[in-house]
XYZ file of C-alpha atoms in Angstrom:
779
model
C 5.265 -72.213 108.658
C 5.169 -76.077 107.901
C 4.402 -77.506 104.595
C 4.818 -80.463 102.296
C 6.882 -80.369 99.319
C 6.721 -83.314 96.855
C 9.007 -83.661 93.736
C 8.320 -86.239 91.418
C 10.210 -87.398 88.277
C 7.218 -87.569 86.172
C 8.471 -89.742 83.457
C 9.543 -92.557 85.714
C 6.926 -91.865 88.448
C 9.685 -91.739 91.020
C 8.594 -89.215 93.672
C 10.670 -87.510 96.260
C 9.151 -85.850 99.244
C 10.179 -83.210 101.814
C 7.900 -82.978 104.865
C 7.619 -80.661 107.861
C 5.247 -80.530 110.755
C 1.927 -79.103 109.497
C 0.917 -75.710 110.759
C -2.262 -73.591 110.096
C -2.060 -71.873 106.935
C 0.988 -73.970 105.489
C 1.621 -74.313 101.890
C 2.491 -77.652 100.314
C 4.079 -78.009 96.796
C 2.943 -81.122 95.356
C 4.850 -82.670 92.319
C 3.594 -85.560 90.575
C 0.363 -87.579 90.705
C -0.694 -89.520 93.936
C -0.472 -92.546 91.776
C 3.254 -91.774 91.419
C 3.544 -91.731 95.288
C 1.914 -95.255 95.656
C 4.468 -96.560 92.886
C 7.325 -95.061 94.902
C 5.894 -96.871 98.124
C 5.880 -100.190 96.368
C 9.380 -99.737 95.054
C 10.395 -98.937 98.910
C 12.307 -95.978 97.815
C 12.957 -93.552 100.828
C 11.823 -90.060 101.281
C 14.531 -87.346 100.872
C 14.043 -84.385 103.029
C 15.271 -81.318 101.309
C 14.289 -78.486 99.012
C 16.089 -79.763 95.847
C 13.624 -80.947 93.007
C 14.816 -82.487 89.944
C 13.070 -82.234 86.630
C 14.383 -84.053 83.624
C 15.249 -81.834 80.663
C 12.926 -82.455 77.743
C 12.260 -81.430 74.057
C 8.546 -81.771 73.882
C 6.654 -78.839 72.367
C 3.782 -78.921 74.678
C 3.967 -77.520 78.536
C 4.427 -80.299 80.962
C 3.095 -80.332 84.638
C 5.989 -79.707 87.156
C 3.815 -79.926 90.293
C 1.021 -78.599 92.324
C 0.945 -75.710 94.843
C -1.515 -76.330 97.880
C -2.376 -74.528 101.010
C -4.594 -75.626 104.117
C -6.367 -72.021 103.808
C -7.739 -73.417 100.478
C -11.225 -74.407 101.991
C -13.466 -72.084 100.116
C -13.924 -69.453 102.720
C -11.036 -67.308 101.692
C -10.344 -66.125 98.262
C -6.763 -66.908 97.676
C -4.317 -66.802 94.837
C -1.138 -68.853 93.999
C 1.941 -66.683 93.220
C 5.254 -67.861 91.654
C 8.367 -65.769 91.573
C 11.973 -66.302 90.961
C 14.143 -67.414 88.032
C 12.052 -68.156 84.955
C 8.914 -67.363 86.706
C 6.231 -66.305 84.024
C 8.388 -67.212 81.058
C 9.766 -70.783 81.568
C 7.585 -71.583 84.724
C 3.715 -70.667 84.841
C 1.406 -71.036 87.496
C -2.434 -71.629 87.931
C -3.304 -69.011 90.271
C -6.491 -70.605 90.939
C -5.390 -74.310 91.406
C -1.649 -73.851 92.197
C -0.560 -76.042 89.079
C 3.009 -75.212 87.754
C 4.145 -76.253 84.128
C 7.213 -75.971 82.353
C 6.099 -73.769 79.294
C 9.530 -73.993 77.329
C 12.071 -76.728 76.553
C 14.710 -77.281 79.404
C 18.149 -77.590 78.462
C 20.913 -78.592 80.983
C 23.488 -77.185 78.740
C 22.221 -73.708 78.937
C 20.897 -73.617 82.601
C 21.339 -76.502 85.108
C 18.974 -75.201 88.098
C 16.400 -72.680 88.761
C 15.609 -70.904 92.104
C 11.987 -70.013 92.631
C 9.577 -68.796 95.293
C 5.926 -69.946 96.252
C 3.477 -67.625 98.094
C -0.324 -67.610 98.582
C -2.003 -64.172 98.751
C -5.406 -62.677 99.022
C -7.039 -62.402 95.865
C -8.959 -59.379 96.775
C -6.551 -57.331 98.708
C -3.133 -58.872 97.215
C -2.119 -59.410 100.825
C 0.314 -62.431 101.701
C -1.546 -64.974 103.696
C 1.688 -66.717 104.627
C 5.326 -66.098 104.206
C 7.053 -67.180 100.797
C 8.576 -70.600 100.505
C 11.857 -70.941 98.347
C 12.603 -74.085 96.500
C 15.143 -75.120 93.662
C 14.354 -76.918 90.592
C 17.374 -78.756 89.262
C 17.405 -79.798 85.371
C 18.591 -83.486 85.340
C 20.446 -84.385 81.978
C 19.876 -86.756 79.453
C 22.023 -87.821 76.766
C 20.916 -85.286 74.034
C 24.565 -84.013 72.729
C 26.721 -86.039 70.523
C 30.604 -85.797 70.957
C 32.339 -83.025 68.842
C 35.806 -82.806 67.534
C 36.325 -78.976 67.922
C 39.756 -78.787 66.668
C 39.383 -81.246 63.473
C 40.023 -81.947 60.922
C 43.627 -82.850 61.828
C 46.934 -83.097 59.992
C 49.907 -84.945 61.294
C 53.126 -86.270 59.911
C 55.486 -89.094 60.864
C 58.855 -90.361 59.379
C 58.375 -93.060 57.048
C 59.642 -96.478 58.205
C 58.873 -95.800 61.673
C 58.537 -98.543 64.079
C 55.079 -100.055 65.139
C 53.692 -98.228 67.964
C 55.294 -94.859 66.992
C 52.876 -92.016 68.264
C 51.616 -89.908 65.343
C 49.186 -87.454 67.139
C 46.386 -87.187 69.477
C 42.773 -85.949 68.900
C 40.289 -84.736 71.336
C 36.488 -84.772 71.267
C 34.229 -82.903 73.644
C 30.455 -83.825 74.899
C 28.241 -81.114 76.271
C 26.280 -83.637 78.743
C 26.826 -83.719 82.304
C 30.169 -85.636 82.806
C 29.181 -86.579 86.605
C 25.612 -88.043 85.831
C 25.553 -91.245 83.922
C 27.726 -92.243 80.989
C 26.492 -89.501 78.821
C 29.917 -87.807 78.535
C 31.940 -90.978 78.760
C 33.813 -91.267 75.370
C 35.320 -94.232 73.602
C 37.515 -93.634 70.321
C 37.914 -95.904 67.479
C 39.164 -95.768 63.964
C 36.461 -96.280 61.217
C 38.878 -95.793 58.137
C 42.974 -95.996 58.330
C 43.440 -99.705 59.188
C 45.520 -101.631 59.256
C 48.115 -98.789 58.982
C 47.248 -97.006 62.306
C 45.575 -97.623 65.542
C 44.052 -95.461 68.212
C 43.779 -95.780 71.840
C 40.185 -95.947 72.995
C 40.507 -93.883 76.024
C 43.514 -91.442 75.322
C 42.871 -91.026 71.559
C 46.424 -91.382 70.708
C 47.064 -92.363 67.147
C 49.967 -94.876 66.461
C 51.720 -96.539 63.720
C 50.145 -100.097 63.239
C 51.901 -101.337 60.045
C 55.818 -101.940 59.886
C 57.800 -100.752 56.778
C 55.283 -97.759 55.584
C 57.312 -96.396 52.550
C 56.746 -92.625 51.567
C 58.020 -93.648 48.089
C 55.245 -96.176 47.754
C 52.442 -93.958 49.377
C 52.877 -90.607 51.075
C 49.496 -89.741 52.489
C 46.788 -91.550 54.311
C 43.270 -90.268 55.564
C 42.347 -91.720 58.902
C 38.685 -91.390 60.157
C 38.371 -91.210 63.830
C 35.016 -91.864 65.831
C 34.256 -90.729 69.144
C 30.975 -92.508 71.022
C 29.546 -91.536 74.270
C 27.566 -93.780 76.818
C 31.062 -95.433 77.134
C 30.329 -96.824 73.545
C 27.608 -98.875 74.512
C 24.496 -99.343 72.267
C 22.368 -96.010 72.030
C 25.047 -93.792 72.710
C 25.787 -90.706 70.417
C 28.758 -90.310 68.107
C 31.010 -87.596 66.443
C 33.671 -88.232 63.683
C 36.609 -86.566 62.446
C 39.555 -87.002 59.762
C 43.304 -86.996 60.396
C 45.560 -86.591 57.363
C 48.853 -88.495 58.044
C 51.766 -87.692 55.896
C 54.936 -89.634 55.867
C 58.046 -87.652 55.922
C 60.958 -88.575 53.923
C 64.092 -90.165 55.388
C 67.441 -90.917 53.366
C 66.459 -94.560 52.801
C 67.190 -94.520 48.827
C 70.563 -94.379 47.120
C 71.039 -92.226 44.009
C 70.855 -94.195 40.887
C 72.383 -93.322 37.388
C 69.678 -93.543 34.563
C 72.286 -95.564 32.569
C 75.671 -97.115 33.307
C 77.202 -95.732 30.162
C 77.318 -92.084 28.984
C 78.962 -91.176 25.716
C 79.666 -87.526 24.524
C 81.307 -85.948 21.387
C 83.115 -82.930 22.473
C 84.882 -80.522 19.796
C 88.330 -79.822 20.398
C 88.108 -76.107 20.164
C 85.531 -76.181 23.248
C 86.549 -73.291 25.555
C 88.037 -73.749 28.953
C 85.041 -73.970 31.469
C 82.515 -74.752 28.827
C 79.938 -77.562 29.189
C 80.850 -80.683 27.632
C 77.695 -82.973 28.713
C 75.407 -83.948 31.596
C 74.856 -86.964 33.741
C 72.039 -87.436 36.056
C 71.616 -89.807 39.109
C 68.031 -89.991 40.356
C 67.050 -90.313 43.959
C 63.693 -91.489 44.909
C 64.190 -89.430 48.151
C 63.056 -85.595 48.248
C 64.823 -82.329 49.527
C 68.192 -82.605 51.067
C 67.821 -86.400 51.222
C 67.823 -86.347 47.408
C 70.913 -83.908 46.814
C 74.137 -85.667 45.493
C 77.466 -84.473 44.559
C 79.494 -85.634 41.526
C 82.989 -86.610 41.240
C 85.591 -88.117 38.710
C 86.969 -90.926 40.560
C 88.903 -92.901 37.697
C 89.890 -92.364 34.203
C 92.764 -91.597 31.898
C 94.100 -87.974 32.244
C 91.115 -87.167 34.479
C 92.832 -83.668 35.248
C 91.547 -82.504 31.915
C 87.943 -82.677 32.955
C 85.945 -81.555 36.159
C 82.477 -82.286 36.971
C 80.221 -79.797 38.909
C 76.726 -80.249 40.335
C 73.985 -77.980 39.224
C 72.144 -76.991 42.427
C 68.665 -76.602 40.742
C 68.374 -79.564 38.475
C 70.821 -81.927 40.509
C 72.732 -82.807 37.268
C 76.304 -83.528 36.985
C 78.048 -80.790 34.428
C 81.125 -82.108 32.715
C 83.629 -79.239 31.908
C 87.052 -78.755 30.540
C 89.916 -77.663 32.852
C 92.466 -77.928 29.954
C 92.240 -77.378 26.111
C 91.806 -80.611 23.846
C 93.739 -81.511 20.734
C 92.257 -83.954 18.525
C 95.746 -84.697 17.107
C 97.114 -85.598 20.237
C 94.398 -87.699 21.881
C 91.119 -88.566 20.195
C 89.108 -90.048 23.125
C 88.696 -90.254 26.876
C 87.215 -92.881 29.451
C 86.180 -91.507 32.730
C 84.514 -93.026 35.726
C 81.906 -90.795 37.580
C 80.404 -91.381 41.205
C 77.208 -89.795 42.371
C 76.891 -89.819 46.452
C 74.336 -88.373 48.749
C 75.098 -85.304 50.543
C 73.328 -86.495 53.655
C 72.879 -89.933 54.942
C 71.488 -91.601 57.787
C 73.607 -94.339 59.383
C 70.323 -96.221 60.800
C 69.322 -96.752 56.978
C 72.926 -98.180 55.847
C 74.262 -94.933 54.207
C 76.061 -93.662 52.637
C 74.611 -93.992 49.346
C 76.578 -94.072 46.115
C 76.372 -95.041 42.615
C 78.922 -94.860 39.603
C 78.824 -94.625 35.760
C 81.070 -94.731 32.918
C 81.526 -91.535 30.586
C 83.389 -91.983 27.180
C 84.315 -88.741 25.372
C 85.108 -88.705 21.703
C 87.165 -85.744 20.784
C 85.835 -84.067 17.449
C 88.333 -82.467 15.155
C 87.635 -78.650 14.521
C 89.338 -76.452 12.054
C 91.798 -74.609 14.217
C 93.762 -71.510 13.548
C 97.463 -71.615 13.075
C 99.475 -71.854 15.912
C 102.730 -69.897 16.379
C 105.990 -71.639 17.585
C 106.451 -69.084 20.053
C 103.717 -66.820 21.740
C 106.192 -63.950 21.618
C 109.211 -63.235 19.532
C 111.937 -61.208 20.497
C 114.207 -59.563 17.562
C 117.029 -57.232 17.558
C 118.542 -55.078 15.091
C 121.209 -52.192 14.873
C 120.045 -48.610 14.504
C 122.204 -47.863 11.473
C 120.820 -51.228 9.679
C 120.250 -50.731 6.183
C 116.815 -50.881 4.295
C 115.457 -54.410 3.687
C 117.777 -55.919 6.116
C 116.334 -58.949 7.603
C 115.557 -58.661 11.053
C 114.232 -62.249 11.888
C 111.628 -64.659 11.056
C 108.301 -65.702 12.785
C 106.911 -69.246 12.147
C 103.178 -70.775 12.525
C 101.669 -74.022 11.471
C 98.159 -75.251 11.042
C 97.670 -78.006 13.743
C 94.752 -79.706 11.749
C 95.462 -82.908 10.019
C 94.990 -81.480 6.669
C 97.589 -78.788 7.389
C 96.646 -75.774 5.440
C 99.328 -73.011 4.254
C 99.538 -70.361 6.279
C 100.120 -66.403 5.316
C 101.721 -63.870 7.498
C 100.826 -60.112 7.875
C 101.820 -57.147 10.061
C 98.942 -55.635 12.049
C 99.415 -51.956 10.634
C 97.827 -50.667 13.847
C 100.762 -51.615 15.749
C 103.042 -50.463 13.126
C 101.527 -46.889 11.956
C 104.829 -45.542 10.643
C 105.474 -48.807 8.412
C 108.854 -49.373 9.646
C 108.998 -53.076 8.978
C 107.784 -55.405 6.298
C 106.901 -59.318 6.277
C 107.161 -62.001 3.700
C 103.582 -63.271 3.574
C 104.928 -66.939 2.543
C 107.839 -67.402 5.048
C 107.366 -64.787 7.922
C 110.637 -62.974 7.315
C 110.651 -59.464 8.830
C 112.703 -56.815 7.288
C 113.559 -53.049 7.770
C 111.522 -50.499 5.905
C 112.677 -47.243 7.218
C 115.968 -46.340 9.099
C 115.669 -46.628 13.000
C 116.963 -44.518 15.575
C 117.480 -46.131 19.070
C 117.461 -42.511 20.610
C 113.966 -41.944 19.528
C 112.322 -45.789 20.291
C 114.299 -48.225 21.968
C 111.689 -50.902 21.264
C 108.960 -51.712 18.588
C 106.310 -53.921 19.580
C 104.235 -55.200 16.412
C 101.793 -57.740 15.875
C 101.892 -60.406 13.506
C 98.880 -62.374 12.091
C 99.022 -65.906 10.708
C 96.097 -66.795 8.416
C 94.982 -70.122 6.891
C 95.180 -69.989 3.024
C 92.000 -72.147 2.858
C 90.052 -70.696 5.765
C 91.065 -66.703 5.987
C 88.681 -66.674 9.144
C 91.172 -68.834 11.164
C 93.623 -66.200 12.289
C 96.099 -66.262 15.072
C 98.131 -63.283 16.369
C 101.821 -63.297 18.067
C 103.591 -60.329 19.546
C 107.217 -59.472 17.983
C 109.200 -57.134 20.304
C 112.153 -55.605 18.035
C 114.958 -54.152 20.185
C 117.157 -51.469 18.459
C 120.597 -51.852 19.233
C 122.857 -48.953 19.901
C 125.730 -47.690 17.829
C 127.987 -44.447 18.463
C 126.079 -41.985 16.458
C 125.738 -39.217 19.129
C 128.599 -36.983 20.202
C 128.688 -36.196 23.831
C 127.643 -32.659 24.943
C 127.486 -30.534 28.060
C 124.850 -31.941 30.602
C 123.371 -28.308 30.849
C 124.014 -24.828 29.587
C 126.693 -23.667 32.117
C 127.253 -20.158 32.935
C 130.278 -19.571 35.221
C 130.951 -16.654 37.761
C 134.425 -15.456 38.509
C 135.127 -13.272 41.698
C 137.614 -10.445 40.976
C 139.241 -11.089 44.427
C 139.670 -14.633 43.550
C 142.644 -16.603 44.178
C 144.760 -18.468 41.368
C 143.881 -22.194 41.065
C 140.396 -21.549 42.358
C 137.490 -23.590 40.912
C 135.285 -21.617 38.716
C 132.859 -24.381 37.454
C 132.432 -28.265 37.427
C 131.510 -29.456 34.131
C 130.165 -32.828 33.099
C 128.733 -34.294 29.849
C 125.980 -36.664 28.518
C 125.544 -38.949 25.697
C 122.391 -40.197 24.076
C 124.148 -43.367 23.166
C 124.357 -46.362 25.369
C 127.389 -48.350 24.754
C 127.743 -51.562 26.552
C 130.709 -50.807 28.414
C 129.514 -47.799 29.819
C 130.548 -43.892 29.025
C 133.968 -42.565 29.325
C 134.469 -38.876 28.439
C 137.665 -37.142 27.415
C 137.758 -33.333 27.716
C 140.468 -30.942 26.379
C 140.707 -27.418 25.266
C 140.609 -26.461 21.583
C 144.229 -26.147 20.149
C 143.957 -22.588 19.909
C 143.524 -22.458 23.694
C 146.197 -25.127 24.956
C 148.090 -22.031 26.134
C 145.343 -20.064 27.525
C 146.687 -17.548 30.186
C 143.513 -17.407 32.178
C 142.058 -20.651 32.777
C 142.965 -24.188 32.600
C 140.891 -27.601 33.225
C 141.632 -30.578 35.482
C 140.011 -34.113 35.022
C 138.490 -35.210 38.107
C 138.320 -38.989 37.261
C 134.242 -39.352 37.260
C 133.431 -38.242 33.715
C 133.681 -34.597 34.774
C 136.144 -31.596 34.925
C 137.155 -28.665 36.788
C 137.722 -25.219 35.245
C 140.461 -23.341 37.219
C 141.394 -19.589 37.157
C 145.368 -19.016 36.662
C 145.657 -15.498 38.145
C 143.864 -13.170 40.416
C 143.963 -9.996 38.129
C 140.461 -10.305 36.490
C 138.741 -6.772 36.382
C 135.300 -6.052 34.835
C 136.430 -2.807 33.543
C 139.190 -4.646 31.713
C 136.866 -7.617 30.257
C 133.550 -8.570 31.718
C 132.994 -11.867 29.942
C 135.471 -14.802 28.837
C 134.392 -17.604 26.540
C 136.281 -21.099 26.999
C 135.728 -23.637 24.120
C 136.016 -27.375 25.494
C 135.982 -30.450 23.260
C 134.227 -33.480 24.595
C 135.153 -36.943 23.179
C 133.524 -40.476 23.990
C 134.918 -43.964 23.924
C 132.771 -45.310 20.951
C 133.938 -46.946 18.043
C 134.566 -44.879 16.020
C 134.638 -42.112 18.747
C 132.346 -39.008 18.501
C 133.450 -35.559 19.808
C 131.822 -32.071 20.031
C 132.908 -28.674 20.978
C 131.031 -26.757 24.029
C 131.751 -23.253 25.036
C 131.652 -22.294 28.760
C 130.865 -18.601 29.412
C 132.665 -16.998 32.355
C 131.500 -13.721 33.725
C 133.750 -11.400 35.977
C 131.545 -10.507 39.011
C 131.953 -8.422 42.259
C 131.963 -10.626 45.084
C 131.930 -10.250 48.954
C 134.905 -11.196 51.206
C 133.298 -14.499 51.671
C 133.233 -15.086 48.054
C 129.495 -14.509 47.492
C 128.661 -12.916 44.075
C 126.733 -9.687 44.274
C 127.113 -7.922 41.011
C 128.474 -9.049 37.505
C 127.449 -5.620 35.770
C 130.169 -2.984 34.618
C 127.598 -0.267 35.363
C 127.064 -1.274 39.065
C 130.824 -0.711 39.392
C 130.543 2.823 39.078
C 127.559 3.209 41.429
C 127.869 4.981 44.862
C 129.176 2.883 47.726
C 125.903 1.428 49.732
C 123.414 1.834 47.204
C 122.652 -1.584 45.731
C 121.093 -2.251 42.283
C 117.773 -3.558 43.944
C 117.425 -0.357 45.549
C 118.052 1.679 42.256
C 115.325 -0.505 40.395
C 112.691 0.247 43.168
C 113.451 3.884 43.258
C 112.993 3.917 39.162
C 109.774 2.007 39.731
C 108.311 4.429 41.977
C 109.176 7.362 39.816
C 107.601 5.777 36.794
C 104.408 4.854 38.670
C 104.011 8.599 39.827
C 104.586 9.798 36.272
C 101.722 7.522 35.021
C 99.111 8.727 37.859
C 99.710 12.407 37.018
C 99.256 11.778 33.124
C 96.051 9.991 33.809
C 94.704 12.638 36.198
C 95.533 15.261 33.805
C 93.668 13.348 30.891
C 90.646 12.838 32.975
C 90.405 16.616 33.740
C 90.575 17.661 30.001
C 87.873 15.161 29.176
C 85.395 16.092 31.617
C 81.801 16.196 30.067
C 79.712 18.999 29.241
C 76.182 19.501 27.819
C 76.293 19.416 24.249
C 72.754 21.289 23.496
C 70.179 23.055 25.628
C 67.038 21.189 24.859
C 63.671 22.991 24.636
C 61.893 22.474 27.964
C 58.418 22.534 26.211
C 59.672 19.385 24.175
C 58.011 16.413 26.135
C 58.670 13.917 23.418
C 60.127 10.805 25.126
C 63.484 10.040 24.497
C 64.525 6.233 25.429
C 68.235 5.701 25.618
C 69.926 2.162 25.722
C 73.393 2.049 27.285
C 75.527 -0.906 26.546
C 78.750 0.436 28.018
C 80.103 2.414 30.822
C 80.289 5.677 28.724
C 79.239 9.111 29.516
C 76.154 8.484 31.480
C 73.095 10.655 31.311
C 74.745 13.478 29.756
C 75.406 11.156 26.598
C 71.577 11.815 25.549
C 72.758 15.177 23.982
C 75.299 13.465 21.717
C 73.042 14.431 18.768
C 70.819 17.369 18.193
C 67.274 15.435 18.853
C 65.607 18.748 17.723
C 66.856 18.273 14.218
C 66.168 14.939 14.096
C 62.519 15.943 14.954
C 62.196 17.974 11.899
C 64.690 17.066 9.339
C 63.131 19.433 6.753
C 64.495 22.350 8.969
C 68.213 21.701 8.804
C 70.423 24.399 8.185
C 73.635 22.595 8.087
C 76.046 20.838 10.660
C 75.825 21.861 14.232
C 78.995 21.420 15.955
C 79.198 19.491 19.293
C 78.856 21.736 22.223
C 80.526 19.698 24.748
C 84.068 20.590 23.831
C 85.581 22.953 21.295
C 87.271 21.029 18.844
C 90.649 22.006 17.501
C 90.086 20.687 14.035
C 86.984 21.238 12.306
C 85.372 18.634 9.945
C 83.323 19.900 6.883
C 79.815 19.045 7.511
C 78.006 16.709 5.009
C 75.359 18.491 3.640
C 71.918 16.815 3.090
C 70.203 16.719 -0.319
C 67.822 19.061 0.390
C 64.908 20.076 2.802
C 62.496 18.002 0.831
C 64.525 15.092 0.083
C 65.837 14.252 3.754
C 66.098 10.428 4.469
C 66.309 10.310 8.269
C 68.107 6.796 8.277
C 70.709 7.908 5.923
C 71.077 11.074 7.933
C 71.622 9.375 11.316
C 74.005 6.721 9.550
C 76.151 9.725 8.208
C 76.220 11.564 11.391
C 77.399 8.384 13.320
C 80.223 7.636 10.726
C 81.253 11.130 11.265
C 81.165 10.958 14.892
C 83.046 7.566 14.907
C 85.862 9.169 12.765
C 86.169 12.391 14.681
C 89.323 12.543 16.541
C 88.069 15.600 18.802
C 84.666 13.822 19.844
C 84.588 12.179 23.391
C 84.426 8.365 23.393
C 80.708 8.305 24.088
C 78.869 5.447 22.128
C 75.173 5.388 22.532
C 72.225 3.860 20.744
C 69.486 6.278 20.293
C 65.936 5.641 19.794
C 64.053 8.430 18.275
C 60.199 9.033 18.011
C 60.010 10.431 14.380
C 57.758 8.452 12.186
C 59.115 9.575 8.910
C 57.469 11.465 6.170
C 55.553 10.488 2.921
C 53.323 7.720 4.234
C 50.023 7.698 2.792
C 48.478 6.449 5.932
C 49.660 9.524 7.931
C 50.437 9.433 11.685
C 48.847 6.577 13.658
C 49.250 8.420 16.844
C 46.125 9.642 18.536
C 48.030 12.043 20.973
C 47.707 15.057 19.089
C 44.225 14.460 17.356
C 40.986 16.204 18.472
C 38.703 13.341 17.401
C 37.917 10.492 19.555
C 38.259 6.694 18.683
C 34.645 6.369 18.178
C 34.864 9.133 15.092
C 37.642 7.683 13.257
C 37.191 4.824 10.624
C 39.985 2.300 10.621
C 38.708 -0.062 7.961
C 41.252 1.138 5.360
C 43.880 -0.513 7.669
C 42.519 -4.133 6.478
C 43.569 -3.318 2.866
C 47.373 -3.026 3.839
C 47.790 -6.517 4.130
C 47.640 -9.036 6.921
C 49.954 -7.263 9.447
C 47.615 -4.396 9.581
C 44.231 -6.386 9.341
C 44.586 -7.277 13.052
C 45.282 -3.658 13.905
C 42.250 -2.523 12.143
C 40.071 -5.267 13.732
C 41.359 -3.746 17.316
C 40.524 -0.314 16.558
C 37.363 -0.681 14.475
C 34.110 -0.146 16.456
C 30.912 -1.617 15.328
C 27.189 -0.403 15.921
C 26.920 -2.768 18.704
C 30.199 -1.386 20.482
C 28.913 2.173 20.117
C 25.516 1.365 21.779
C 27.518 -0.696 24.626
C-alpha cells in the first residue's frame, strides 16, 4: 500500500508531507489546506518523510480540523466509509466517515498527554469489509507557553547570623514549570527579587539568596520579608511568572556587652537580716538574647567584701546581694562594694569578653536586738553538800543596742523541773534552792533567758551547765552479795573467797579501801583475811576440820573503810557454807540432809523420783473424780411431748444430756406443780428443802425459773452444768389468749385480728399482716 500523508501546523500554515509510491486503493491522510502547501513551497521548507504529525496544543472551545483522509477508491462507484481507531478516537478525535475529515473535539494539553497513536482505514459502507490495510500514524502535541512557574515548597523561612559578611548564603528557592523544557524557552526560568533589597540578592540562575548589605544588626531589625519572582521564557517579554516569599530571621550573636541600668546602687539593710537573706538586687541588661545575654555577677572590690556575696538569678538574670556574716550597726554602719557583670559566653570575633561594673553602697539600719550573753555556754560547779542559797555563779548579758536597755534574768523551768536552782533577776546570780546529790545527778543543764526591760519580746537564751563536785558521803560496800563455799576436805590456808568493794563517791585521787575483821573476830579460830594490794582481799581457812554435822554455815563480818576525808566505813557480812566436795575440790552438796543419803543416789535423782510419784497421784485422783461425775439422764421425758426445746450452750459443759437439767414438763404447766422434784442424774448426799410456790393459781413462771436457778447454783451436790433454757410457755392471764395457730381448728380466714390494732403501734403492724379483706378472700 502506498499513500500520501500530509501534516500541517494549521496556525502557521507550515505543512509537512510524507510521501510513498502510489498504489491502487492507497489512502492519503491530508493535513492542512492546499493553500498551506503553496505557502510552504514559497518558504522553501523541505519535506519530512515520517509518520510523526505535530499538532499544537490549544485551548479553544470549538473543534479544529486536524486533517483529511482520502483514498483513490473514492471515485463514486464504491460506497466507502472512513474509520479512525486508536488513542482518543471517538472522544478527542472524530472523523467524518463520508469526507474523511478529522477534527480535535477537545482541548489538547501536552502536560496531560504529549502524543496519540491512531489508525486510519477505509471500509465498504455496505459490507463493513476493509478495502485496504490500516495505516498507523502518530499525532504529537506541540507545547505552547501556557503554564507559569510555581514554587511548590514556598513560602520559605530561613535564618542567618546577624553581622554576616556580604555574599553569605541565606537559602535557595526552587520553582518548577510544567511546560516542555526541551522545546523553546517555555520552561527556562530566571529569578529576581521584587522586595527585600538592598538587604538581600539572588542569583538569577541558581536562585541562591545571599546577604547584600554589611552590618545587619538583629537588635535593630530581626526579621525581613523577601519576595522572589521566577519568570519563564528566559525572562523575556511575554513570559509567565510566579512569586513566593522568604522570611529571613537574623539569629543572635554575642555582639553586645551587659550594661548596668545605673552606675550606683544604694541599699538600706537592717542589721538583724538573717544569714543568706536577700539584701538587694542589681541588674545588667544585655541586648542579646538566649545564652548570649546571660551574665554572672561578682564582687571584685570593696571594704570587708567577705561579709556579702552576690548570686545570679537564672530566671531574671538579676544579681542577688546576700549576707555571709551578721551585721552589727554598732560596729560598722555602711559598706561600699564594686560589682561586676560579665557575659558567660563570648565570641572572640566580636571583641569579647564583655563586662560592666557598678558601685553598691549599703547602709546598715539599727534594729532592736535581743540581749547578748557574754558566753554562749556557762560552766559552773558546786559541792554536793553545799547549803541552800549558796551562790553557784553568775551569768551576764547586755543589750547591744545604742540605747542599752536593762536586762532581766530568768530560769527556764522546763529545764529545771525540780526547781533546784534560783537566779537573781537583776544581776544573774545563780543560787542553790535544794540539796544536791552527785551520785544521783552529776550534771545539771539549765537554760537561762535574758529579756530587755523595755521590750519583753527581745529574749536571748544561754545554756548553764552545773557540775556537782563529789564529797565523801558514801561508805564503801561489797561489790556484790558474796556467798562462799568451803569444802570439808579443804586444806588449811586455802582461799575461800576473793572480796572487793565499791564506793559511789568519786575522789580525785582514786579509791583505796582498807579491810579488817570486826574487833570481836580478830582472834577468829576459823578464818582470816589477806590484802591482795588491788583493793581486794582473800578470805582463808585456818584449819581442815570443818564438818556439816557440826556447823553448816559461818558468818564473817568485815569492815571496809575508804580513804576519804573524813573516811567512811561499813560492815559487810560474808556468808560461808560448808559443803561436800569431790576429790578435785568441786562442790557437790551443801545440805546436812544430803549427807545421810545412801551413797550413789544424788539429790537430783531423788527430786525426779518424787516428781514422778506426785504426777501419778494427780492422775489417779483426776480419773476417780471423772468416774464419779459421769452424767446420767435427770428425767424421762414423755415421748408424746413434741414441743420444741431450743438449747444454747455457751460453755463446754454437759452436752446434749444437759437439756434435762430442769423438769420441762413442770414448766409447761406450772399450775400442776406439786412440789420440788429432785435431780435424777445423781443421788445427793445432802437434801435441800425445796422452796414452795405461792399456790397453783398464783404461779409466776419468771420467778419460778429464777428461784430454781438460784437453788441449782448453790447446791453443792449438783453437777457443774450451766445452760440457758428457752421455754415455749407463753404465760397465763393475757386477755389476748394464745396467738399460736398450731392448735386451733379455725383457719386464718375465719379469724378476726382487728383487735390487735387497739393494743398499740407494736401490734398494729401484726394485725395488718393477719387481717384479710374482702378483696383478699375473693382472690
